[in-house]
Coordinates of C-alpha atoms in Angstrom, one line a residue:
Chain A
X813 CA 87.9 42.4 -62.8
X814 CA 87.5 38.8 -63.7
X815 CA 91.0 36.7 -63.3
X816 CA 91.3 33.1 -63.7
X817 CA 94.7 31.7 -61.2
X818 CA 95.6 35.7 -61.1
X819 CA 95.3 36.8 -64.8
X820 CA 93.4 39.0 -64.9
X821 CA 90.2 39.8 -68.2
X822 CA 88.0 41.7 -69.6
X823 CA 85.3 39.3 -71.2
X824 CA 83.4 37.6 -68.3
X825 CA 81.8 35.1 -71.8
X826 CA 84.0 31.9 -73.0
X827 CA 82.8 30.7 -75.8
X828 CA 83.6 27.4 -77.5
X829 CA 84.5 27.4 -81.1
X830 CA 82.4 24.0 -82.2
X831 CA 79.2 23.0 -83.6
X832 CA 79.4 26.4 -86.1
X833 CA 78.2 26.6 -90.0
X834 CA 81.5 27.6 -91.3
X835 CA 84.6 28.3 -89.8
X836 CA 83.9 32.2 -90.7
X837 CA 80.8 32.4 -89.1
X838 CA 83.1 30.6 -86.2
X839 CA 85.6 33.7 -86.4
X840 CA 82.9 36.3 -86.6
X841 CA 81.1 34.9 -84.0
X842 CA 83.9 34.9 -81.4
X843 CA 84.4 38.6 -82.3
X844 CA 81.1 39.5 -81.9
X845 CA 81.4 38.0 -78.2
X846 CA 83.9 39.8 -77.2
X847 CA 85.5 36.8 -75.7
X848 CA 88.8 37.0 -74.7
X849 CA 88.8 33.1 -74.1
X850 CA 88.2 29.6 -76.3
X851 CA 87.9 26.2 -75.7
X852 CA 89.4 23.8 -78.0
X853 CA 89.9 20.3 -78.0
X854 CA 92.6 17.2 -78.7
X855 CA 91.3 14.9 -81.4
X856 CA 92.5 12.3 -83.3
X857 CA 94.6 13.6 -86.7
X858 CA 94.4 11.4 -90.1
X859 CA 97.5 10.1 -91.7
X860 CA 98.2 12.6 -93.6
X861 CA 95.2 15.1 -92.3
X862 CA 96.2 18.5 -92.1
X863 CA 92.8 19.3 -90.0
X864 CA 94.6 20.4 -86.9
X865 CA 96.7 22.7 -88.9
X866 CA 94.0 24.5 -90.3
X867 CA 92.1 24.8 -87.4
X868 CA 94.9 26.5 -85.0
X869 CA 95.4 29.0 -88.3
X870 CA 91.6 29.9 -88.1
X871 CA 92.4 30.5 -84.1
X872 CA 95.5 32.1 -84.4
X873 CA 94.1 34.7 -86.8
X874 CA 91.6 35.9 -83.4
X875 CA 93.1 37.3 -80.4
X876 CA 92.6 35.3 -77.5
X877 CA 93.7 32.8 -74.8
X878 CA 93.1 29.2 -75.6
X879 CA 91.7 26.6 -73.0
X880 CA 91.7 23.3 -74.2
X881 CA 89.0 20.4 -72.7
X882 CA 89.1 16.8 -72.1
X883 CA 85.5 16.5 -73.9
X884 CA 85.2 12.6 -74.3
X885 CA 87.1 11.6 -71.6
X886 CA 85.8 8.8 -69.0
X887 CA 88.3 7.8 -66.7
X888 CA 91.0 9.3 -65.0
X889 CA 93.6 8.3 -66.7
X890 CA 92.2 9.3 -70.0
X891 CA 91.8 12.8 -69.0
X892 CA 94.9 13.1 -67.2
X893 CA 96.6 12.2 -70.2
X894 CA 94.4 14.3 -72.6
X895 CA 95.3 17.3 -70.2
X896 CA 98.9 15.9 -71.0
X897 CA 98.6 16.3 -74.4
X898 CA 97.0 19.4 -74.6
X899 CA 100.0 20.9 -72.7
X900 CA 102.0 19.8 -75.8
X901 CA 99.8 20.7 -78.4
X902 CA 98.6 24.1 -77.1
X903 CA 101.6 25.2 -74.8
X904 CA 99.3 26.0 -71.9
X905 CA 99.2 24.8 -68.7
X906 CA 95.1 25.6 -68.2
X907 CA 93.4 23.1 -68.7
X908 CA 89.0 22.6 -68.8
X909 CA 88.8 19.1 -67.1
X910 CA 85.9 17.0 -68.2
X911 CA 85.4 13.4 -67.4
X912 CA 82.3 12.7 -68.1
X913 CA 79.4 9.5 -66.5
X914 CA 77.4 9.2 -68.8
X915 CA 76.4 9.5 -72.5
X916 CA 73.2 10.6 -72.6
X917 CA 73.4 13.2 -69.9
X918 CA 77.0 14.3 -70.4
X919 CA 76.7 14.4 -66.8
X920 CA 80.6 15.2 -65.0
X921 CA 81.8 11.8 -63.0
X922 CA 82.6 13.9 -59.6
X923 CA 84.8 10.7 -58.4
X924 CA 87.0 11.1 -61.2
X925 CA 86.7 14.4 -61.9
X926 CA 88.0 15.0 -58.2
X927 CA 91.0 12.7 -58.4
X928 CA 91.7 13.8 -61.8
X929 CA 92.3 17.3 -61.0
X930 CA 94.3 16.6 -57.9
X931 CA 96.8 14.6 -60.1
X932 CA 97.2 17.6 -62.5
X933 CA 97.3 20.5 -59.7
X934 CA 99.9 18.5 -58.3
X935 CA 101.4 18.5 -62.3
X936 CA 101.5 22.6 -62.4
X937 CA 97.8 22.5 -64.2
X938 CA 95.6 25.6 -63.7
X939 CA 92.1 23.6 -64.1
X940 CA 89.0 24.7 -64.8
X941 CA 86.8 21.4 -63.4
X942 CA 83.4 21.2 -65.1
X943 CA 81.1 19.9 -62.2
X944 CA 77.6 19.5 -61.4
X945 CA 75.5 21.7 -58.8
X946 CA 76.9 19.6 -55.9
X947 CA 78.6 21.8 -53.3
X948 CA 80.4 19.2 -51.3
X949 CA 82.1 18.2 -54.8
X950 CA 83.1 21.7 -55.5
X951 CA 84.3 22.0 -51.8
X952 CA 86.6 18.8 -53.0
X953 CA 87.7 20.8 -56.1
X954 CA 88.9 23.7 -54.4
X955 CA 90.8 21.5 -51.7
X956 CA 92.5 18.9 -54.4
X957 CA 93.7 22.5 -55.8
X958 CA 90.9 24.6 -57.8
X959 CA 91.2 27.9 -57.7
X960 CA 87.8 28.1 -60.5
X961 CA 85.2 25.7 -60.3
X962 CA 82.5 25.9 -63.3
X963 CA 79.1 24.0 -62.5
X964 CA 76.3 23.3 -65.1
X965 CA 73.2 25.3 -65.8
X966 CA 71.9 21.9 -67.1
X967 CA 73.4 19.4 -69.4
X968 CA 75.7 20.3 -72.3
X969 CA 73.4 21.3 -75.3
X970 CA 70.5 21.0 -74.1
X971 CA 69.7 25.0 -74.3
X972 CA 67.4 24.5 -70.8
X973 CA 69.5 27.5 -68.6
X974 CA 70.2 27.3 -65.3
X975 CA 68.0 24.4 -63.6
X976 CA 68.8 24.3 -59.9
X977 CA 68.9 28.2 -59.2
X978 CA 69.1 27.6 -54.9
X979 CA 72.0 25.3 -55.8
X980 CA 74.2 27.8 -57.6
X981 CA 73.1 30.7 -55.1
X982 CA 74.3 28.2 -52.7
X983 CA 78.2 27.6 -54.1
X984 CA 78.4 31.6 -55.0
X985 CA 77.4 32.3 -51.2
X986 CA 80.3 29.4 -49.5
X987 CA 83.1 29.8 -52.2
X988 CA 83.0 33.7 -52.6
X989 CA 87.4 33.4 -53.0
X990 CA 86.6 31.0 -56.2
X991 CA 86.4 32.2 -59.6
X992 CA 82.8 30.8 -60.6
X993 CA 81.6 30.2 -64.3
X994 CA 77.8 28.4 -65.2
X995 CA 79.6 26.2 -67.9
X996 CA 77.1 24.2 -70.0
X997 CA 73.2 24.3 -70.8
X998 CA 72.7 27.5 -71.3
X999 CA 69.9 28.6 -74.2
X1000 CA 69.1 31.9 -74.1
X1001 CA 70.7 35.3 -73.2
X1002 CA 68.3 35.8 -70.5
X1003 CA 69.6 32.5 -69.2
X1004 CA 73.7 34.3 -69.4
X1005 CA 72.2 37.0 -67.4
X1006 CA 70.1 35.4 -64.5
X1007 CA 73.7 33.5 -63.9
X1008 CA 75.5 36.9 -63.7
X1009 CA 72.8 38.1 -61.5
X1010 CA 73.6 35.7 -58.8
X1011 CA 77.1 37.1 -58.8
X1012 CA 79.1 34.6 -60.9
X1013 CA 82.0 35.8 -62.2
X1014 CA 81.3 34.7 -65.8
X1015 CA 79.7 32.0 -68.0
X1016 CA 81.0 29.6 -71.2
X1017 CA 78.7 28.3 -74.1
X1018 CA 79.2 27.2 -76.9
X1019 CA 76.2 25.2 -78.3
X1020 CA 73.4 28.4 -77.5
X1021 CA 75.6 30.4 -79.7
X1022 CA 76.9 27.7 -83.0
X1023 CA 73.2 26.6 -83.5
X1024 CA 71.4 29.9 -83.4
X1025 CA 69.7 30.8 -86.3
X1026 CA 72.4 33.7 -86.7
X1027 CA 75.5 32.6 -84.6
X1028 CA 77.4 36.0 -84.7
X1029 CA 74.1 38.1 -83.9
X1030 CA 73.5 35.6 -80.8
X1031 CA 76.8 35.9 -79.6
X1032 CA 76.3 39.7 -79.5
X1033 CA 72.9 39.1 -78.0
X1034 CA 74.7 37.2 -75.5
X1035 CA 77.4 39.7 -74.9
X1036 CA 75.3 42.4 -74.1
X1037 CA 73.2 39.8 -71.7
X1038 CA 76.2 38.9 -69.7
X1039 CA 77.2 42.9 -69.3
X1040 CA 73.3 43.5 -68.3
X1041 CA 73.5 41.0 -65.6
X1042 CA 77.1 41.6 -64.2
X1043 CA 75.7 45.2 -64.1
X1044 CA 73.2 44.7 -62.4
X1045 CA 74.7 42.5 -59.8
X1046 CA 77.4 44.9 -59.2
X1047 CA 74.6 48.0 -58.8
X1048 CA 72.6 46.0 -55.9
X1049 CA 69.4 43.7 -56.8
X1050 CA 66.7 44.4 -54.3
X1051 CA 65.9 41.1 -54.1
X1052 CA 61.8 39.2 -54.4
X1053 CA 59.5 39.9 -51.5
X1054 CA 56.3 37.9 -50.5
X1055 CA 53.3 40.1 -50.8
X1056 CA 53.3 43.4 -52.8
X1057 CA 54.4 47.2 -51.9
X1058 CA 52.9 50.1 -53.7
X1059 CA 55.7 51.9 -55.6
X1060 CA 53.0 55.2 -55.9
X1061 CA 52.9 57.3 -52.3
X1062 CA 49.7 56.0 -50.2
X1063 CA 49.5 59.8 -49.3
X1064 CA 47.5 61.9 -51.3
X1065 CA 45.4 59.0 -53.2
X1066 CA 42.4 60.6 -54.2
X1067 CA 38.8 59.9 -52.9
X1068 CA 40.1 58.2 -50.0
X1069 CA 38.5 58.2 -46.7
X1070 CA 39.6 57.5 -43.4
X1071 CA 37.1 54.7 -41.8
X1072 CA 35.4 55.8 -39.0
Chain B
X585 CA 105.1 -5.5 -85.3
X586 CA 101.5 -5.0 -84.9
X587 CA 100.4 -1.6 -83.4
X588 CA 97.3 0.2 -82.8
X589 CA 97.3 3.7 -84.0
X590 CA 94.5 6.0 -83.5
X591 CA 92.2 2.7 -81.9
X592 CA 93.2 1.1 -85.4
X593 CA 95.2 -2.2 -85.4
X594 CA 98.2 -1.7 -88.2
X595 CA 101.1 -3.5 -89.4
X596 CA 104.0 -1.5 -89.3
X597 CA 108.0 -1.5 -89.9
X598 CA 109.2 1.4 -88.1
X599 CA 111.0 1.1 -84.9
X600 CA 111.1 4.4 -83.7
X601 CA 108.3 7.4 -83.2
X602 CA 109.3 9.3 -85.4
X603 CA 109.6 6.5 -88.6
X604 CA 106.3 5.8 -87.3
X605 CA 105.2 9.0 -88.5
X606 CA 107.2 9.3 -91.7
X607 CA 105.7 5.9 -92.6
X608 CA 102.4 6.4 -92.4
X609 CA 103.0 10.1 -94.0
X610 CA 101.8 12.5 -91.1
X611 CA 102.4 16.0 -92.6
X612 CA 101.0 17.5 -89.6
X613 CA 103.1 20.6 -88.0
X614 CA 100.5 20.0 -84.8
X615 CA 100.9 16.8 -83.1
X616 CA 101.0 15.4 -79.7
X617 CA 101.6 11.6 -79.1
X618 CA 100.9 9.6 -76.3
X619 CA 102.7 5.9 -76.2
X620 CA 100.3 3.5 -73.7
X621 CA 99.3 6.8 -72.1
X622 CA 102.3 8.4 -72.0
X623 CA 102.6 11.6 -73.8
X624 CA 105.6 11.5 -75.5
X625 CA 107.2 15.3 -76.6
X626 CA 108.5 16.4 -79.7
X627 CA 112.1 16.2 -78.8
X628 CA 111.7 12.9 -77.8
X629 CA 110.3 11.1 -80.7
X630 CA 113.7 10.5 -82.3
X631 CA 114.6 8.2 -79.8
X632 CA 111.4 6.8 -78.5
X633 CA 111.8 2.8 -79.4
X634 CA 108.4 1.3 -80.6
X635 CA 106.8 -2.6 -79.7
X636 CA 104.4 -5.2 -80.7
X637 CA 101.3 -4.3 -79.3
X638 CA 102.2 -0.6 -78.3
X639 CA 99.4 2.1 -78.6
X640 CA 99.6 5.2 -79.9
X641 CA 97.8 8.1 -80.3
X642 CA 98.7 10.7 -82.7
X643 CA 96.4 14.1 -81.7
X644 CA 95.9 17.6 -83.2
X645 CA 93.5 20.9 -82.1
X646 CA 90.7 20.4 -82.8
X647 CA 87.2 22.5 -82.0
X648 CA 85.5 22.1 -78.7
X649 CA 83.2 23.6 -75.9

């Protein structure tokens, strides 16, 4: 069974609960998923803004485990103290650690992202780093204290699935004691279930779900998509060969004749 | 003193965190602070002293991915 820092679930989806039509189709959505798991996030409140209060109702009223994020955070010290704050706000010592390079690719800042989650390891955070492809950056993960690393498909939003295949085979072959998770570009179901397929323990998305043309229908679609896949991991893949190999028995083909 | 709250510069009379709060009517049961990067807990706001130039950020759940 899937376990994140040894709790164990049942859902191997996380979804986020942002970028949804209403906060209904929000609620329905996550139900449809099946996801034991949300990400959230630490914003800003108005003087006199009751926002965050009507938010947590809406994700108090589903039945799951929150994880908040440090979505927007750039240096260190802003996500360290983001994660901070989240503790407060959410009472949970996970924490999705995001610091982030770059604005137009959303792209993880592995220098940072490395010290920051060695600084809240060293705080009592469980952290769930979200990392590029790079395997000597996860290895760094793990050692400053990760027990789950989650790598991109491709770029937050961008719907493109999982771009560097050999890449991900590659950290799911050398970290097979690490709880594993394609976080971030993923489109399509078929994308949730070739990341399954490689053996990862689960995936998150957010946007793929929020900006379907029918969130709560995707999220199913998804949900059945990451069941297919872990399936069919767990039952053996054969695996791609070069040339082709008849499935029907050579024996017995009709009108053929032995060369002489 | 002059503070900036939320990235916005503001003029303010309270001294403490939690006056802070009460005067700019934040009616918010979910709220984390942080004081020049320091998060600052609930219990502590009553006696956290306030300064010219100090910045605060006043933070709620929100949604995210």
């Amino acid at each position: 069974m899937l376990n994140f820092y040894g709790k164990p679930f049942a859902s191997r989806m996380l979804v986020g609960t942002a970028l949804y039509p209403s906060p209904k189709i929000m609620q329905d959505a996550i139900r449809a998923s099946g996801a034991d798991i949300v990400t959230v996030s630490v914003r800003r409140e108005s003087a006199g803004g009751k926002t965050g209060d009507a938010f947590w109702s809406l994700i108090r009223e589903l039945d799951v485990t929150v994880l908040p994020n440090t979505a927007g955070c750039r240096t260190v010290r802003e996500a360290v103290t983001t994660a901070k704050l989240a503790r407060e706000l959410f009472g949970t010592n996970w924490i999705k650690l995001e610091v982030i390079a770059d604005d137009e690719t959303l792209q993880p800042d592995v220098v940072g992202l490395v010290e920051a989650a060695g600084i809240l390891a060293k705080d009592g955070f469980e952290v769930f780093p979200y990392t590029t492809e790079d395997l000597s950056v996860a290895m760094r993960l793990v050692e400053a204290g990760c027990r789950v690393v989650m790598p991109w498909a491709s770029p937050i939003g961008s719907a493109r699935g999982i771009v560097n295949r050999e890449a991900l085979k590659l950290l799911r072959q050398r970290l097979p004691d690490v709880t594993l998770i394609v976080d971030a570009g993923l489109g399509a179901p078929s994308h949730a279930a070739e990341a399954m397929e490689l053996g990862y323990d689960g995936v998150l998305l957010n946007t793929a779900i929020a900006k379907a043309a029918d969130p709560v229908a995707m999220a199913g679609a998804f949900r059945l998509a990451v069941e297919a896949g872990r399936n069919g991991f767990e039952a053996g893949l054969m695996g791609p060969r070069d040339f082709a190999s008849p499935s029907t028995p050579l024996v017995g083909t009709p009108f053929w004749h032995a060369v002489s | 003193m002059q503070l900036i709250v939320n990235g916005e510069r503001k003029d303010i009379r309270a001294a403490r965190l939690d006056a802070l709060l009460a005067e700019l009517e934040y009616d918010s049961a979910h709220l984390a602070i942080a004081l020049n990067y320091d998060v600052i807990p609930r219990a502590k706001w009553s006696e956290t002293a306030l300064k010219d130039g100090d910045e605060v950020e006043i933070l709620t759940p929100r949604q995210g991915g």
